[in-house]
Amino acid sequence: GNSVTQMEGPVTLSEEAFLTINCTYTATGYPSLFWYVQYPGEGLQLLLKATKADDKGSNKGFEATYRKETTSFHLEKGSVQVSDSAVYFCALASGNTPLVFGKGTRLSVIA
Amino acid sequence: NAGVTQTPKFQVLKTGQSMTLQCAQDMNHEYMSWYRQDPGMGLRLIHYSVGAGITDQGEVPNGYNVSRSTTEDFPLRLLSAAPSQTSVYFCASSLPGTRGETQYFGPGTRLLVL
């Protein structure tokens, strides 16, 4: 079945540090891949997505590239801010099956 | 647009009580779903619906019922609450076909079962 594995948290970084959150997947067919973000006390919201191999999703300085050969979709940001503190979820959808989420990675950025 | 709304925001139940968590969306989305979020477990799908009159089970459906009589509403019913159902519940909606489509989430309902 479809599954997503993302790095365990929590991750604590200083402001302006480089961020990588690893995400790998197992899926049948050709899935779409997503990163969702959950700020404290809120629901999830889409951060970025990629729908085919080699696509790069980007938003708010975050980027992730759909790598079919390594079945990965790692999230990166060159310089994090305190306001980026949140929980980040990697997810996939294949065919018309419901979205499958990873367990989430909590990021704390300190000034 | 209000997007996806959920009520109540917070609820305390005693074991054995029943209740309905409300979810509504005003974006004319055909696809709606319910998730529960537990520490260390991420989001797990409870039930989902691809359109009015059609529902299906997700990963953790036991103890929950749903119905979809209109496009806008997708209530989640707890028939006999148990402490294991203490969680944060999120409703989401999207255009048809989850592949490639953005899911829009509500703000969540925090449920405590004593």
XYZ file of C-alpha atoms in Angstrom:
225
model
C 0.000 0.000 0.000
C 0.906 3.669 -0.107
C 3.013 5.056 2.717
C 5.120 8.060 3.660
C 8.118 8.099 5.971
C 9.492 11.387 7.219
C 12.243 12.198 9.631
C 11.353 12.183 13.303
C 11.454 15.429 15.176
C 11.628 17.642 16.895
C 14.063 19.723 14.900
C 15.468 22.825 16.578
C 17.362 25.397 14.520
C 18.685 28.877 14.989
C 17.265 31.656 12.862
C 18.840 31.810 9.369
C 19.959 28.178 9.512
C 19.429 25.784 6.589
C 16.529 23.362 6.908
C 16.093 19.892 5.463
C 13.248 17.578 6.402
C 13.539 14.200 4.729
C 10.556 12.424 3.211
C 10.476 9.143 1.318
C 7.470 7.321 -0.042
C 6.140 3.999 -1.258
C 3.339 4.088 -3.771
C 1.739 2.242 -6.635
C 1.431 4.163 -9.845
C 2.501 7.773 -10.123
C 1.602 9.685 -6.993
C 1.343 13.388 -6.364
C 3.411 14.610 -3.424
C 2.629 17.348 -0.951
C 4.016 19.215 2.019
C 1.462 20.568 4.469
C 2.227 22.843 7.413
C 0.369 23.160 10.707
C 0.957 26.287 12.748
C 0.176 26.142 16.482
C -3.526 25.814 17.188
C -4.513 25.682 13.524
C -5.495 23.163 10.874
C -3.182 22.031 8.120
C -2.575 24.133 5.061
C -0.852 23.294 1.811
C 2.739 24.507 1.629
C 3.729 23.107 -1.766
C 3.136 20.199 -4.097
C 4.517 18.354 -7.119
C 2.484 16.155 -9.402
C 5.124 14.428 -11.537
C 8.724 13.302 -11.414
C 11.382 16.047 -11.428
C 8.807 18.739 -10.636
C 9.884 21.235 -8.009
C 7.298 22.704 -5.695
C 8.076 26.000 -4.006
C 6.397 28.487 -1.698
C 7.457 30.988 0.989
C 11.135 30.111 0.414
C 10.538 26.390 0.856
C 11.328 23.958 -1.943
C 10.965 20.234 -2.594
C 11.818 18.202 -5.690
C 9.957 15.044 -6.688
C 12.697 12.416 -7.125
C 11.277 9.233 -8.607
C 14.628 7.422 -8.663
C 15.057 7.814 -4.906
C 11.302 7.968 -4.088
C 11.924 11.135 -2.128
C 10.434 14.601 -1.663
C 12.698 16.355 0.835
C 11.700 19.797 2.104
C 14.380 22.519 2.161
C 14.676 26.157 3.087
C 17.849 28.167 2.905
C 17.238 30.469 5.861
C 14.548 29.714 8.417
C 12.734 32.298 10.507
C 11.074 32.094 13.899
C 7.725 32.306 12.090
C 8.505 28.978 10.354
C 8.080 27.136 13.665
C 5.347 24.600 12.973
C 4.685 20.939 12.279
C 5.406 19.826 8.705
C 3.677 16.869 7.083
C 4.697 15.059 3.933
C 1.806 13.418 2.073
C 0.994 11.557 -1.101
C -2.029 10.816 -3.230
C -2.157 8.116 -5.881
C -5.022 7.623 -8.270
C -8.195 8.563 -6.438
C -7.157 7.084 -3.114
C -7.312 9.344 -0.051
C -4.294 11.380 0.967
C -1.721 9.481 3.053
C 0.283 11.509 5.578
C 3.596 11.028 7.282
C 3.729 11.375 11.068
C 4.866 14.988 10.960
C 8.064 16.769 11.954
C 7.972 19.540 14.526
C 10.299 22.447 13.749
C 11.278 25.018 16.341
C 13.307 28.025 15.246
C 14.960 30.093 17.951
C 16.104 33.686 17.604
C -15.868 32.195 1.567
C -15.683 30.754 5.052
C -13.812 27.705 3.743
C -14.108 24.642 5.974
C -15.780 25.210 9.327
C -15.949 22.824 12.260
C -18.000 22.900 15.435
C -17.503 22.648 18.316
C -13.906 23.742 18.856
C -13.621 21.832 22.091
C -15.767 19.157 23.740
C -15.575 17.049 26.874
C -17.559 13.802 26.952
C -18.029 11.020 29.431
C -17.450 7.447 28.378
C -20.537 6.089 26.635
C -21.954 9.448 25.568
C -22.671 10.154 21.932
C -22.098 13.311 19.963
C -21.811 14.704 16.462
C -18.902 16.742 15.175
C -20.055 19.148 12.519
C -18.161 20.000 9.331
C -19.301 22.301 6.552
C -17.669 23.790 3.477
C -18.853 26.483 1.109
C -16.485 25.807 -1.805
C -18.738 23.276 -3.574
C -16.134 20.570 -3.033
C -17.264 17.037 -3.743
C -14.539 15.316 -1.742
C -14.629 15.519 2.055
C -12.830 13.576 4.743
C -12.308 13.236 8.481
C -8.937 12.711 10.150
C -7.842 12.305 13.719
C -4.501 13.602 14.927
C -2.730 11.949 17.816
C 0.780 12.638 19.171
C 3.388 10.640 17.262
C 0.772 9.207 14.907
C 0.321 11.963 12.390
C -3.071 12.170 10.714
C -5.132 9.049 10.259
C -8.126 8.890 7.954
C -11.426 7.945 9.604
C -14.009 8.227 6.824
C -14.263 10.005 3.518
C -16.838 10.871 0.886
C -16.451 11.443 -2.848
C -19.852 13.067 -3.162
C -23.315 13.399 -1.690
C -24.750 10.017 -0.774
C -21.385 8.228 -0.979
C -19.140 7.445 1.995
C -16.300 5.030 2.595
C -14.098 3.888 5.448
C -10.581 5.026 6.035
C -7.811 3.599 8.166
C -9.514 3.908 11.586
C -13.324 3.851 11.116
C -14.382 1.836 14.173
C -16.575 3.759 16.595
C -17.470 6.461 14.087
C -20.312 6.940 11.625
C -20.719 9.450 8.831
C -23.334 10.489 6.339
C -23.304 12.859 3.379
C -26.782 14.079 2.557
C -25.605 17.354 1.009
C -22.460 18.523 -0.748
C -21.798 21.089 1.988
C -22.032 19.017 5.168
C -20.184 15.952 6.421
C -20.932 15.248 10.109
C -18.973 12.701 12.134
C -20.878 10.780 14.806
C -19.398 9.097 17.837
C -21.915 6.487 18.880
C -20.523 5.608 22.311
C -17.453 7.634 23.209
C -14.381 5.879 24.612
C -11.207 7.378 26.135
C -9.297 6.071 23.097
C -11.233 8.591 20.995
C -9.617 11.494 22.811
C -7.962 13.312 19.943
C -8.031 16.329 17.666
C -10.356 15.859 14.719
C -9.886 17.595 11.383
C -12.288 17.805 8.490
C -10.973 18.484 4.987
C -12.416 19.048 1.532
C -11.187 19.260 -2.034
C -12.236 19.230 -5.638
C -12.905 15.773 -7.115
C -9.959 13.444 -7.360
C -7.443 13.686 -4.550
C -4.502 13.298 -6.904
C -2.967 16.700 -7.323
C -5.803 18.518 -5.605
C -5.236 20.702 -2.564
C -7.002 19.582 0.577
C -8.512 22.428 2.621
C -8.619 21.769 6.342
C -10.870 23.084 9.042
C -9.472 24.450 12.346
C -10.134 21.210 14.215
C -12.225 19.944 17.122
C -10.403 18.950 20.284
C -12.238 16.093 22.008
C -11.574 14.806 25.502
C -13.329 11.625 26.636
C -13.236 10.959 30.356
